[in-house]
Tab-separated table of C-alpha atoms in Angstrom:
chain	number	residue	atom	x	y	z
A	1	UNK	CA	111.197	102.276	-24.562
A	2	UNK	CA	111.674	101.743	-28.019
A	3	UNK	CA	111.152	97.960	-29.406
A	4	UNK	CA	114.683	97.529	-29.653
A	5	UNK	CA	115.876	98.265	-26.378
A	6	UNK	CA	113.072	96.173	-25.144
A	7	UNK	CA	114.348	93.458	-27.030
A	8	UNK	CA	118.246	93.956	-25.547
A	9	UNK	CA	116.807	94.643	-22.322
A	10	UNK	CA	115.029	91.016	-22.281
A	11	UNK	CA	117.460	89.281	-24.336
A	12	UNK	CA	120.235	90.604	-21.490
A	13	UNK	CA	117.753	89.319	-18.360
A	14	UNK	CA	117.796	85.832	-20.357
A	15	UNK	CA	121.618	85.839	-20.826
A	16	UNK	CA	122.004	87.050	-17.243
A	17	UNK	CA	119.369	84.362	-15.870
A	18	UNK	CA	121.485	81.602	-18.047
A	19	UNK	CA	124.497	82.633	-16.441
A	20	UNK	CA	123.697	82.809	-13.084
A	21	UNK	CA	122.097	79.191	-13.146
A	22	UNK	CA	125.196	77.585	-15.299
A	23	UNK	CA	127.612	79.558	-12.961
A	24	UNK	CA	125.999	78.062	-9.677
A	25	UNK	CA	125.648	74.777	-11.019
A	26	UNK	CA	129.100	74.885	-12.168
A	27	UNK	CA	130.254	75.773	-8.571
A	28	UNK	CA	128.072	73.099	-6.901
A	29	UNK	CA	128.713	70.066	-9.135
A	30	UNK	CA	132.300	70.646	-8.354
A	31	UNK	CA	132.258	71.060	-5.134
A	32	UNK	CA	129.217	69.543	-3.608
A	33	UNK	CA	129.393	65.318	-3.564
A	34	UNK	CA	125.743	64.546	-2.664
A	35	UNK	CA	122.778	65.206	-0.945
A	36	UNK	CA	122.298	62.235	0.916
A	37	UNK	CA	125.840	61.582	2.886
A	38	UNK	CA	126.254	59.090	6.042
A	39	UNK	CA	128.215	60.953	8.459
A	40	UNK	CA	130.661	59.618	11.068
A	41	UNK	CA	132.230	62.007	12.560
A	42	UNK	CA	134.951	63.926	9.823
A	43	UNK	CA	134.160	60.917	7.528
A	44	UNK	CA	131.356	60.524	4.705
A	45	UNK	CA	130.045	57.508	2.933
A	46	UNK	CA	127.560	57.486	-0.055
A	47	UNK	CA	125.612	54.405	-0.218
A	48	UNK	CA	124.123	53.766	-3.631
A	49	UNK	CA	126.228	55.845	-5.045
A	50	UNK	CA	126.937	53.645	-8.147
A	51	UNK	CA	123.171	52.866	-8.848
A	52	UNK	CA	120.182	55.006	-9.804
A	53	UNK	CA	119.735	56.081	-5.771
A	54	UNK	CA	121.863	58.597	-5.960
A	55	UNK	CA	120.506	62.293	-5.747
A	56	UNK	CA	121.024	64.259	-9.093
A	57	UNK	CA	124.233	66.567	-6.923
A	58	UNK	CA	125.850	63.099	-6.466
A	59	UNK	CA	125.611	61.448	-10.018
A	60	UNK	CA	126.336	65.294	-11.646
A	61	UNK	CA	130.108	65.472	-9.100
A	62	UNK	CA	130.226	61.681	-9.992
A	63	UNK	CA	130.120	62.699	-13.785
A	64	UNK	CA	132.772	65.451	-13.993
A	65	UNK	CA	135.105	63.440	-11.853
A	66	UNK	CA	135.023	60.672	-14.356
A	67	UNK	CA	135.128	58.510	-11.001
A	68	UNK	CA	133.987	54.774	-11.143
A	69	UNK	CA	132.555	53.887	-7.446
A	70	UNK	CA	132.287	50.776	-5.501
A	71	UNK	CA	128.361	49.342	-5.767
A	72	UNK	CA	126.840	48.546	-2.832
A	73	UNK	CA	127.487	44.558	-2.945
A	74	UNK	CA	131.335	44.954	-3.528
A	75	UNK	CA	131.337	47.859	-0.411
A	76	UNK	CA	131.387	51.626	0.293
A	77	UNK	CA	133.994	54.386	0.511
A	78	UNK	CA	134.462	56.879	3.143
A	79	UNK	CA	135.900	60.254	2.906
A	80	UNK	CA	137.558	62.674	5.472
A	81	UNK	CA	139.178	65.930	4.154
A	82	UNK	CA	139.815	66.996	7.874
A	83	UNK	CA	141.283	66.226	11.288
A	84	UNK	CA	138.935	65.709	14.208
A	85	UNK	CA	139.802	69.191	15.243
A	86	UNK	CA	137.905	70.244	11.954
A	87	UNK	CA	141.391	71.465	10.367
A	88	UNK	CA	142.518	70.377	6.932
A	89	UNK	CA	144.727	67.506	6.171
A	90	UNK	CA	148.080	68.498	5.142
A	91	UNK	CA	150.564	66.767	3.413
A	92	UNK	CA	153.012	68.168	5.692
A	93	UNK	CA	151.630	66.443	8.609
A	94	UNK	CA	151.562	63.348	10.506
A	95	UNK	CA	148.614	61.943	11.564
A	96	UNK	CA	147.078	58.714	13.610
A	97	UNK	CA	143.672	57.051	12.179
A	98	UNK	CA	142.983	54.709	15.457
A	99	UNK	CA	139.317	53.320	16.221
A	100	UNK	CA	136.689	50.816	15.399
A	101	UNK	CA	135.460	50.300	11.766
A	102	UNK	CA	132.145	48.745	10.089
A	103	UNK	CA	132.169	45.092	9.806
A	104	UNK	CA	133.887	44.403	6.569
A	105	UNK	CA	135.574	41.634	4.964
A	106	UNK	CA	138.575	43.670	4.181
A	107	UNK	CA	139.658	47.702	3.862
A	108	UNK	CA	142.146	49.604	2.027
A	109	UNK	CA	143.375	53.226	2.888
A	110	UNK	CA	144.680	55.860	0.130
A	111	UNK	CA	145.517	59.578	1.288
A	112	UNK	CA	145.204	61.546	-2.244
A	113	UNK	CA	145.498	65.301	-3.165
A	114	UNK	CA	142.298	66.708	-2.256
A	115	UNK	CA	142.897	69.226	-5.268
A	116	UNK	CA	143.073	67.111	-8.266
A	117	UNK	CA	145.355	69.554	-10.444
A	118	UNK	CA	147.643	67.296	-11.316
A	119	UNK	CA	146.099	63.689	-11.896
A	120	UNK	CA	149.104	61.933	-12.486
A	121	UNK	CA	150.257	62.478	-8.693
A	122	UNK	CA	146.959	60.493	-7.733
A	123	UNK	CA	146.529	57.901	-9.978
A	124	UNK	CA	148.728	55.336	-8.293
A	125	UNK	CA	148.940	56.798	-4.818
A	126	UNK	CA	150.605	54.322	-2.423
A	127	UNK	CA	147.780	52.074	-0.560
A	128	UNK	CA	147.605	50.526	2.772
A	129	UNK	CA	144.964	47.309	3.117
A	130	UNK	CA	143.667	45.370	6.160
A	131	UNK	CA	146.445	42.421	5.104
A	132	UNK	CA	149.552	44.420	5.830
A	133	UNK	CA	147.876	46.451	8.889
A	134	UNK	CA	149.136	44.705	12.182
A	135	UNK	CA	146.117	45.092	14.530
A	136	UNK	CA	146.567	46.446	17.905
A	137	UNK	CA	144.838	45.284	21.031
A	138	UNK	CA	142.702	48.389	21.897
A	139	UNK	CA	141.321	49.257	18.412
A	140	UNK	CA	140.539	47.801	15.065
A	141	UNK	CA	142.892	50.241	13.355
A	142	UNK	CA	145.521	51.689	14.138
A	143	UNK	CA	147.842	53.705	11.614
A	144	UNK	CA	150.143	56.274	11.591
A	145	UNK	CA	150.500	58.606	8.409
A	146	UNK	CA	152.413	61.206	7.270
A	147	UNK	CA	155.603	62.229	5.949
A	148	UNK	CA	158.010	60.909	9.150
A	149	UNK	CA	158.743	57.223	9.804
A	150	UNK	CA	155.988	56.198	12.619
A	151	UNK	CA	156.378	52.263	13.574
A	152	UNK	CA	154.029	49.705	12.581
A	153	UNK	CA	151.129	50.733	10.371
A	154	UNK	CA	153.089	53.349	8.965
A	155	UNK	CA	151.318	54.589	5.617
A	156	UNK	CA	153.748	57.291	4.002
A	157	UNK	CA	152.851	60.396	1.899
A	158	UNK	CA	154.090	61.140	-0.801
A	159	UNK	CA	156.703	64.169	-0.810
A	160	UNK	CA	155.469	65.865	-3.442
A	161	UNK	CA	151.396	65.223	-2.678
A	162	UNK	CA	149.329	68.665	-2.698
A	163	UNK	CA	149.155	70.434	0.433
A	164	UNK	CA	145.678	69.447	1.008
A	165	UNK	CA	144.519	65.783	1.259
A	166	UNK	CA	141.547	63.252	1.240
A	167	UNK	CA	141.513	60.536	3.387
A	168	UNK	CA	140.160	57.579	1.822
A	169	UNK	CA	139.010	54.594	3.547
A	170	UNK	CA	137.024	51.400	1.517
A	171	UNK	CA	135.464	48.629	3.194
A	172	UNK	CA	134.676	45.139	0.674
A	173	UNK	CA	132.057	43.139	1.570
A	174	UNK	CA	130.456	45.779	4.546
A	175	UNK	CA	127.172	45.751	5.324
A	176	UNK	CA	127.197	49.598	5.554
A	177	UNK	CA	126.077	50.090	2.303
A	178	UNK	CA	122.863	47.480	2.337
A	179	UNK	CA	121.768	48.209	6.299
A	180	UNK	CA	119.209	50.481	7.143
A	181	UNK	CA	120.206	51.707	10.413
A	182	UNK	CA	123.740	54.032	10.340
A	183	UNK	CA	123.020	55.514	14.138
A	184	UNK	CA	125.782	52.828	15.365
A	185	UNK	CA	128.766	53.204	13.034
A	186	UNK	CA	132.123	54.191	14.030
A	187	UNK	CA	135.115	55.186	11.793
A	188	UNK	CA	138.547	56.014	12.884
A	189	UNK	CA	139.534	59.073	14.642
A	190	UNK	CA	142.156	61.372	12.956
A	191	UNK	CA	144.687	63.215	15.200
A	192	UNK	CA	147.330	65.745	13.702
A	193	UNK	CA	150.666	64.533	15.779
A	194	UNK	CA	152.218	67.763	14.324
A	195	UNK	CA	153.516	69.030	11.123
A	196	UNK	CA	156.883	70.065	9.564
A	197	UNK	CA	157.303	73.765	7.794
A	198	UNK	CA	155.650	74.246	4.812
B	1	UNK	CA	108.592	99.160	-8.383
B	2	UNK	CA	106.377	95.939	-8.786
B	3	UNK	CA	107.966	95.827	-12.033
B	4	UNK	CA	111.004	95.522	-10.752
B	5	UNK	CA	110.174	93.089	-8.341
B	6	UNK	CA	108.562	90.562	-10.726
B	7	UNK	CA	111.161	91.325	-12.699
B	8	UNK	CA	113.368	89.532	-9.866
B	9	UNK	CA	111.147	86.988	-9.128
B	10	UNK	CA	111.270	85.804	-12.860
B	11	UNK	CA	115.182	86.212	-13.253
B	12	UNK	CA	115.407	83.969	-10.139
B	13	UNK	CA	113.475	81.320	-10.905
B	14	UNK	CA	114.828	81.140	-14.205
B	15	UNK	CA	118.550	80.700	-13.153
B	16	UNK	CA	116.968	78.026	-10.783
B	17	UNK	CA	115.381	76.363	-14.211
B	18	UNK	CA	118.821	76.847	-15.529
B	19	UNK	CA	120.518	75.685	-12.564
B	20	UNK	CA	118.610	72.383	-12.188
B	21	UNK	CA	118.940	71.534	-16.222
B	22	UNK	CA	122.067	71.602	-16.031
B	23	UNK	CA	122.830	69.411	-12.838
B	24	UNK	CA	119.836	67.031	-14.083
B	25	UNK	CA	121.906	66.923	-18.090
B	26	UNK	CA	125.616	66.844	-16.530
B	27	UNK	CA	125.590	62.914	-16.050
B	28	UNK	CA	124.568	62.846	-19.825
B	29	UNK	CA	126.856	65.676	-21.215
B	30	UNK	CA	130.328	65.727	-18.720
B	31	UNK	CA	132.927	64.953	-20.862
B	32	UNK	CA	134.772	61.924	-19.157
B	33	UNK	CA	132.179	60.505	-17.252
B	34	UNK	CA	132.936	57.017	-16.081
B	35	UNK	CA	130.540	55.439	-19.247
B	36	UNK	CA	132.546	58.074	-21.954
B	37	UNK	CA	135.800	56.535	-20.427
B	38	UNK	CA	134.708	52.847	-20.090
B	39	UNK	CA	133.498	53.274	-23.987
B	40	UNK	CA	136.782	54.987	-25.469
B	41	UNK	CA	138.801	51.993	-24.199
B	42	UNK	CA	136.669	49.347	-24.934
B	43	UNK	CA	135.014	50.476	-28.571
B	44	UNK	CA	133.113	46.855	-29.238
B	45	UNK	CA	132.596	43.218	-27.081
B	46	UNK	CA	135.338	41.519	-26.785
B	47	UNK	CA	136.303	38.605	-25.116
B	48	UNK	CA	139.413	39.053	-23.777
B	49	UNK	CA	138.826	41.720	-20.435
B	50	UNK	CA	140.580	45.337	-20.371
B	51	UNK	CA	142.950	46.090	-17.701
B	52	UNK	CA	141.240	49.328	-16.480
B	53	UNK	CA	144.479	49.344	-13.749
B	54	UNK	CA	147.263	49.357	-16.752
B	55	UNK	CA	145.072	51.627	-18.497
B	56	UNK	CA	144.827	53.992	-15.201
B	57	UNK	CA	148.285	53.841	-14.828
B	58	UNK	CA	149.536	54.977	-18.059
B	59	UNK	CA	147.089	57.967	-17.492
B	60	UNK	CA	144.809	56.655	-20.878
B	61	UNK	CA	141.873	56.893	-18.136
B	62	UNK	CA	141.465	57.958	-14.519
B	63	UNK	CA	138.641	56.440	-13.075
B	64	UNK	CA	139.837	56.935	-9.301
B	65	UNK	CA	140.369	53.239	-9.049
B	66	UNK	CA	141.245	51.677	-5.574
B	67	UNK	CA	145.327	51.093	-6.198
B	68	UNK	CA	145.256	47.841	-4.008
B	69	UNK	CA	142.883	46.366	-6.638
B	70	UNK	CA	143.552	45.249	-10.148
B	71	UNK	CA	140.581	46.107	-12.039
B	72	UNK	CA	139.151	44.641	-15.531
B	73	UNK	CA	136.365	45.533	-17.754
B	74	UNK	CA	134.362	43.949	-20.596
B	75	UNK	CA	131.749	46.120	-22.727
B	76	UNK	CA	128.278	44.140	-23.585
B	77	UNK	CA	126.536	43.956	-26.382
B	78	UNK	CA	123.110	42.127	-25.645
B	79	UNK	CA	121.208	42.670	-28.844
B	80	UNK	CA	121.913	39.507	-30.656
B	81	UNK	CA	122.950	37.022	-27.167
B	82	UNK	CA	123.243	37.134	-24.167
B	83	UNK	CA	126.869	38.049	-22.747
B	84	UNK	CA	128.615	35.512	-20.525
B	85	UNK	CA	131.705	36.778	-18.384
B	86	UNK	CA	133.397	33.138	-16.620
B	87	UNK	CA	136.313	32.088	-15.284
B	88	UNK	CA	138.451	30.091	-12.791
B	89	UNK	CA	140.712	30.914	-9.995
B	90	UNK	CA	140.847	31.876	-6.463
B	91	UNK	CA	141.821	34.674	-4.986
B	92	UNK	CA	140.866	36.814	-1.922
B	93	UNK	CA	138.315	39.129	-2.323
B	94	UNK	CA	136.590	39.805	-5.735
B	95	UNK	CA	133.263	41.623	-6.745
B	96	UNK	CA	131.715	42.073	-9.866
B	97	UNK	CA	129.611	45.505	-10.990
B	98	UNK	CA	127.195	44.968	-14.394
B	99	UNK	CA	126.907	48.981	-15.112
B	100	UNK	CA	124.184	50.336	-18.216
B	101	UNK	CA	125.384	52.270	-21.027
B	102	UNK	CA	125.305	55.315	-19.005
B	103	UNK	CA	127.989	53.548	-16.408
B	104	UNK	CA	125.209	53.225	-13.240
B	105	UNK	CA	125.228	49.703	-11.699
B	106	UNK	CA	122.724	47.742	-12.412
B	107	UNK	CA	123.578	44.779	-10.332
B	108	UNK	CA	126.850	44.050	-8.194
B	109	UNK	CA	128.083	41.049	-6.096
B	110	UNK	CA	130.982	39.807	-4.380
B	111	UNK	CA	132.603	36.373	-4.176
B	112	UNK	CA	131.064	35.667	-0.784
B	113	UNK	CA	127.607	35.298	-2.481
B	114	UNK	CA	129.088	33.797	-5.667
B	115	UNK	CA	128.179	30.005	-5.860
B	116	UNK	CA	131.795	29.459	-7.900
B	117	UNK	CA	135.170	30.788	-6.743
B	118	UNK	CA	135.818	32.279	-10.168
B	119	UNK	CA	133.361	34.745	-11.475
B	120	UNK	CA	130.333	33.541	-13.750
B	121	UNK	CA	127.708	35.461	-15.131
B	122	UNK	CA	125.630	36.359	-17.890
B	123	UNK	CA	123.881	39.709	-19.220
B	124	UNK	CA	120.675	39.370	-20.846
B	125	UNK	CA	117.940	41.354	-21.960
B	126	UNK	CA	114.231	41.369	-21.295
B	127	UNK	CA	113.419	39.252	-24.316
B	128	UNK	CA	116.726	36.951	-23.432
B	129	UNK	CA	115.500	36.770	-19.512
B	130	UNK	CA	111.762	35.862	-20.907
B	131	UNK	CA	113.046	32.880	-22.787
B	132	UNK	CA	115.103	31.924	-20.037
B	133	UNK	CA	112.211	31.563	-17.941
B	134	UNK	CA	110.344	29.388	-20.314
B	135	UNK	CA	113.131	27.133	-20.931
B	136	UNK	CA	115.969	27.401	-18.468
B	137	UNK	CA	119.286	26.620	-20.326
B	138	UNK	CA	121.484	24.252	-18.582
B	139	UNK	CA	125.022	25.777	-19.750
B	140	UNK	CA	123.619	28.443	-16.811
B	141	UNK	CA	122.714	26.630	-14.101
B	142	UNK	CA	125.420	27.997	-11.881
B	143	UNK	CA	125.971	31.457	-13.532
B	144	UNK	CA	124.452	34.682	-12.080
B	145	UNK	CA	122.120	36.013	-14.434
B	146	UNK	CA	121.654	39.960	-14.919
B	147	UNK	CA	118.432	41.370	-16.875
B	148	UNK	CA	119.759	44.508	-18.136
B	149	UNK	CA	117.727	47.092	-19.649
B	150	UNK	CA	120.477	48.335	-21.854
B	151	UNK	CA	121.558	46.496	-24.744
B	152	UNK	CA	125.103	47.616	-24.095
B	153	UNK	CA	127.007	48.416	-21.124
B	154	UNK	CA	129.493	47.154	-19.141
B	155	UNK	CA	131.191	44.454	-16.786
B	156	UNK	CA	133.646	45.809	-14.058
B	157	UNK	CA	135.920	43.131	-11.717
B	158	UNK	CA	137.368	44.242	-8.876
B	159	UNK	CA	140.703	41.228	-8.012
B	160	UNK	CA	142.344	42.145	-4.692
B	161	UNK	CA	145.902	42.528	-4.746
B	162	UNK	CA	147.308	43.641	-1.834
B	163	UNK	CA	150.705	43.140	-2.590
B	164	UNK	CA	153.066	41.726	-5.210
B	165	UNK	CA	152.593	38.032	-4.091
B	166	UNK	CA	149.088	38.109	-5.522
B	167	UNK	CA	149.989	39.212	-8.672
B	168	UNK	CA	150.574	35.751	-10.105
B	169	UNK	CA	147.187	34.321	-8.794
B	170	UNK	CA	145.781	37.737	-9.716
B	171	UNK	CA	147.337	37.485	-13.656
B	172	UNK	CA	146.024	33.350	-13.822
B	173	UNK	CA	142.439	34.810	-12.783
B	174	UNK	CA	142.675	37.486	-15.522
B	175	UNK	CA	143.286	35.400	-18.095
B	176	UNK	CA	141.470	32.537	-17.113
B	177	UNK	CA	138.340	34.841	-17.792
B	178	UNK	CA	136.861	35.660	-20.406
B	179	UNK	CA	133.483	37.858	-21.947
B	180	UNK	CA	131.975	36.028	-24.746
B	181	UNK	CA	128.163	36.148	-26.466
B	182	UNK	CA	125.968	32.213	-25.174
B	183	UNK	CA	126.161	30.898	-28.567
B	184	UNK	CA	122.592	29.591	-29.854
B	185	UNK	CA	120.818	30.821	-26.686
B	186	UNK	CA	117.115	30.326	-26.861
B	187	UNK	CA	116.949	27.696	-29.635
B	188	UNK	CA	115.610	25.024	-27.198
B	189	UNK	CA	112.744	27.484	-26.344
B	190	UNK	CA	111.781	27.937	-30.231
């Protein structure tokens, strides 16, 4: 092999190793939020994911979201991009979020497009919060969302939200994020009461 | 065909080196990371807080920010005194993030553990937090004090406003606060 094929030959393994690292970092770091998640059933929490705790997937997703997270002393955000029947949440559906949550001092609830092609649709999604949630007798929450009118607790999507969602709970003021033990949690289950065409 | 096979072995471990360079440099390099955001809208300390929720609405940033909240900012600037952020008011619910240059938190708190209803507390660095020690100076006897590491960086308050009848309290908090540099700090302690 002359010298200058050698020299291709290597050069092209180098450009080929390159790629294949920045390709499948590329992937992950958009994808992938963290390492280190707290699971509760569809939902997933991050403690100390504002603070120099978090695991180098975590801070790199953090980074090309441009997303500015709760610390651990103001509270912690959980996450569900499916139902509890493992399907994914659809703008075109109604669900009900009914169960027990961590102690908090207060919560808010957002449903944005889980597919972030169009930022302006999510940057002021409508919110629901623990002051305008009117609390049942058999569960801490209780609320109906989706497209259709569904009595009290009703959060409404937006028409024009992306087909796919994320669920978006925050709890202020929970100890979830400063505890050690995470075995006894429980978030809200999320049913699919049916969907419309589309 | 062992060639070939180190050959492999080399290409893989290199697009693993690759791989993990570019994870481990993304928080420094990603274009709108929280900091590059926080630092285009607030270019130098001032006193008067940004209104990161205005700012998020009009789509100048999007920093994911909780839509029930209204959310202001100040940018620190530590090298010459120590950065004070106070105010009055009460509201509901509000916590306070001090973030470093690179927008992690450094320190964060909520009003529950706050010893006034209105935020108050000061940013100071090593040689600031030192001379503190020494000589403890009485304009911060009640304020939260922050060592920070960073000579720069930022202050994040999160005001909850569930719904349009907090947004008067919420507006008499905002501007009842304010980020401004301890004047003459340390010239008790010599």
């Amino acid at each position: 092999m002359s010298f200058v094929a050698r020299s291709l030959t290597i050069a092209g393994l180098v450009a080929a190793t390159i790629g294949v690292g920045a390709y499948s970092a590329d992937r992950v770091t958009t994808s992938f939020t963290g390492m280190t998640p707290i699971n509760v059933g569809v939902w997933r929490g991050y403690p100390g994911l504002a603070t120099r705790d978090a695991d180098p997937y975590a801070r790199a997703n953090l980074a090309r979201s441009g997303k500015l997270p709760v610390a651990d002393t103001e509270g912690i955000e959980f996450r569900a991009v499916m139902d509890d029947e493992r399907q994914p949440l659809r703008a075109n559906c109604n669900y009900t979020l009914s169960g027990d949550l961590p102690a908090n001092r207060l919560w808010t609830f957002r449903a944005v497009p889980l597919d972030r092609g169009d930022p302006a649709q999510a940057i002021d999604p409508p919110y629901f919060t623990s002051r305008q949630h009117a609390r049942q007798a058999d569960a801490a929450v209780s609320l109906n969302a989706g497209s259709l009118p569904a009595g009290m607790n009703w959060y409404r999507f937006e028409p024009d939200l992306d087909d796919n969602l994320m669920f978006v709970f925050t709890l202020y003021d929970s100890a979830v994020a400063t505890t050690a033990s995470f075995s006894d949690l429980a978030m809200p289950t999320i049913v699919n009461k049916g969907c419309s065409r589309g | 065909m062992g060639k070939l096979f180190y050959g492999f072995i080399t290409l893989a471990i290199g697009a693993v080196v690759a791989h993990l360079a570019i994870v481990l440099l993304l928080p420094l390099t990603a274009p709108s990371t929280a900091a590059r955001q926080l630092a285009g809208v607030m270019p130098e300390a001032i006193a008067s807080p940004s209104d990161l929720s205005a700012l998020q609405r009009d789509g100048t940033i999007d920093l994911h920010l909780d839509p029930a909240f209204r959310i202001i900012g100040c940018r620190y600037d530590v090298s010459e005194a120590p950065m004070r952020i106070s105010g009055s008011g009460r509201i509901d619910f509000w916590s306070v993030s001090v973030l470093d240059s690179f927008g992690v938190s450094i320190f964060s708190a909520n009003n529950r553990i706050s010893p006034t209803p209105g935020v108050d507390l000061a940013v100071l660095s090593a040689p600031q937090l030192r001379s503190f020690r020494q000589s403890p100076d009485e304009r911060l006897a009640n304020t939260i004090v922050v060592p920070s590491n960073d000579l720069t960086g930022f202050v994040v308050v999160r005001l909850f406003e569930p719904d349009g009848s907090w947004t008067a309290l919420v507006d008499n908090f905002i501007s009842a606060t304010s980020c401004e540099p301890v004047p003459n700090f340390g010239d008790l302690a010599g």
